[in-house]
PDB file of C-alpha atoms in Angstrom:
ATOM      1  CA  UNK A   1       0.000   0.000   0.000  1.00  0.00           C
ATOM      2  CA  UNK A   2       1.355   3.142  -0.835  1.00  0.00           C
ATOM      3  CA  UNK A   3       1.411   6.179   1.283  1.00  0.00           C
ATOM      4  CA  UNK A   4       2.324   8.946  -1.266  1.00  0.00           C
ATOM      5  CA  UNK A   5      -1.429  10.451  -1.185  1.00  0.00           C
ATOM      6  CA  UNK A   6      -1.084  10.874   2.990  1.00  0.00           C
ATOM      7  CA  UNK A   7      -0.008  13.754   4.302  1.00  0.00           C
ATOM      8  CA  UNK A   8       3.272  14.719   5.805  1.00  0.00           C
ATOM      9  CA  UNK A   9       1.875  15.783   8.978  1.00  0.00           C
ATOM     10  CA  UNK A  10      -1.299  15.789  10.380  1.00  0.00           C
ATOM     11  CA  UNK A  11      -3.072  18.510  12.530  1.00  0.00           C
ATOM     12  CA  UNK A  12      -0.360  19.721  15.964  1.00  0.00           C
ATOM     13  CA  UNK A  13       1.531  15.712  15.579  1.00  0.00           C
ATOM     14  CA  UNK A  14       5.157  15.745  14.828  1.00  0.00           C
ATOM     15  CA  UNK A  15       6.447  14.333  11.252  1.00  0.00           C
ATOM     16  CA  UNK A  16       6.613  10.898  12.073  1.00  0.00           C
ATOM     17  CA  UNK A  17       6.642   9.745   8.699  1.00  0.00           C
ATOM     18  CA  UNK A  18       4.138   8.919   6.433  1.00  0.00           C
ATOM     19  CA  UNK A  19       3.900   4.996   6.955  1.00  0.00           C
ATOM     20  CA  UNK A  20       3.066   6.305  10.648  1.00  0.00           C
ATOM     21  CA  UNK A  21       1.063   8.887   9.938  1.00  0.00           C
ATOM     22  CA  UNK A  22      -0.996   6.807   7.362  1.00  0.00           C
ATOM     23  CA  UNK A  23      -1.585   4.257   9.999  1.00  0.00           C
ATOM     24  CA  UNK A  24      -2.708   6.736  12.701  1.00  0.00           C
ATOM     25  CA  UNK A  25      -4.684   8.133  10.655  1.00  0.00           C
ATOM     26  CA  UNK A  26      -6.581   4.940   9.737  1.00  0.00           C
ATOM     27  CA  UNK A  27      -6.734   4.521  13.785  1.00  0.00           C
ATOM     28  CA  UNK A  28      -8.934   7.689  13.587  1.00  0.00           C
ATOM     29  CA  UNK A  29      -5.777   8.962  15.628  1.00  0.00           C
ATOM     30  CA  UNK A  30      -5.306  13.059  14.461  1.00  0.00           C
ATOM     31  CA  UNK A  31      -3.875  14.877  18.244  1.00  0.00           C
ATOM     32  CA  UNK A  32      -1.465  14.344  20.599  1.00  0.00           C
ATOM     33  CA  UNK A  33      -4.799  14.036  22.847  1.00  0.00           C
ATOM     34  CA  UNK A  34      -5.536  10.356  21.064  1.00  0.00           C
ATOM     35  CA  UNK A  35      -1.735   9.768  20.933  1.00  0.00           C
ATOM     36  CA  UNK A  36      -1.701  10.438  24.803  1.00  0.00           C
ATOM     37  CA  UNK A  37      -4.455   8.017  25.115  1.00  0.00           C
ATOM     38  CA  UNK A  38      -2.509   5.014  23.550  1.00  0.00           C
ATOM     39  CA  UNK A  39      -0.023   2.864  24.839  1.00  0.00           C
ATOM     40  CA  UNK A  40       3.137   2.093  23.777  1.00  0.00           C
ATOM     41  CA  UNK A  41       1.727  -1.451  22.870  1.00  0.00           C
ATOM     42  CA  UNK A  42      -0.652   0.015  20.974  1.00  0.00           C
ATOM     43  CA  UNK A  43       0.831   2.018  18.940  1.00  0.00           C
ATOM     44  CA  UNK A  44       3.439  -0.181  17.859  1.00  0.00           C
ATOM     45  CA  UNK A  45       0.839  -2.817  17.013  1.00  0.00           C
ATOM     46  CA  UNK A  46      -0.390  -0.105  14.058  1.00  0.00           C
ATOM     47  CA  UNK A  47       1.480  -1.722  10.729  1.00  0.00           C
ATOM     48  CA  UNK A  48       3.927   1.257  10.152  1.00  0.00           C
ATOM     49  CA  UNK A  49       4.223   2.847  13.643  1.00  0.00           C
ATOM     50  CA  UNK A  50       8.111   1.753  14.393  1.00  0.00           C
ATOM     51  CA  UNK A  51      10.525   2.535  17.489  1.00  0.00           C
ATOM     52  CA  UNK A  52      11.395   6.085  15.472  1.00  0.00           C
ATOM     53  CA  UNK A  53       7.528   7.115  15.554  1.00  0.00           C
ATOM     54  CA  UNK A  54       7.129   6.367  19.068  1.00  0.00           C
ATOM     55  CA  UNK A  55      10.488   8.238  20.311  1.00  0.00           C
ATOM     56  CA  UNK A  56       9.195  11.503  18.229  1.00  0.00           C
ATOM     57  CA  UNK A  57       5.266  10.771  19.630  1.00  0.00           C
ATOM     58  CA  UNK A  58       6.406  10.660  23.227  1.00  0.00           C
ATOM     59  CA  UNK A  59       9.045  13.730  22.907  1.00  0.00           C
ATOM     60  CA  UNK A  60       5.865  16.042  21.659  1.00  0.00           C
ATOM     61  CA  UNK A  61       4.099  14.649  24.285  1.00  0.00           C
ATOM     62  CA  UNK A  62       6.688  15.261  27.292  1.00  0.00           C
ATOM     63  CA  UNK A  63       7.295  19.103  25.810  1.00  0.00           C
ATOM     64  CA  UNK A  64       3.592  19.259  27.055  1.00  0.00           C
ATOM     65  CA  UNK A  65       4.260  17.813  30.200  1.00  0.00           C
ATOM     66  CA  UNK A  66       2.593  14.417  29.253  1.00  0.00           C
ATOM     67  CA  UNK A  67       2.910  10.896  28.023  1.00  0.00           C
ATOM     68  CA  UNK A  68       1.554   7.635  26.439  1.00  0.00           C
ATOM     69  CA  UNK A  69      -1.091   6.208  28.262  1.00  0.00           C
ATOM     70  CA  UNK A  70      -0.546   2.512  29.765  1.00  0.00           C
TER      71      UNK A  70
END
């Protein structure tokens, strides 16, 4: 599947790339506040969400003073 058609970046969520973007988008997952409400698990189990994705998510999310849910 290609991922050429989804965006770079999607609402206030760091470029994670597109394969990660693509895939939280199809998890209906556009804020850090859905991000913040995922855990680690989670997100990794989205086909294209990798250890890169994850480091970038959870930086945003600690400049806010938050994190990934459990």
């Amino acid at each position: 599947m290609s991922t050429r058609a989804t965006p770079e970046q999607i609402g206030e969520l760091p470029k994670i790339g597109r394969p990660a973007t693509a895939a939280l988008l199809a998890a209906d997952v556009t804020t850090l506040d859905g991000v913040a409400a995922m855990g680690e698990a989670e997100l990794l189990a989205l086909h294209g969400v990798g250890p890169r994705a994850i480091r970038i998510l959870r930086a945003a999310l600690e400049r806010e003073g938050r994190s990934l849910g459990a």
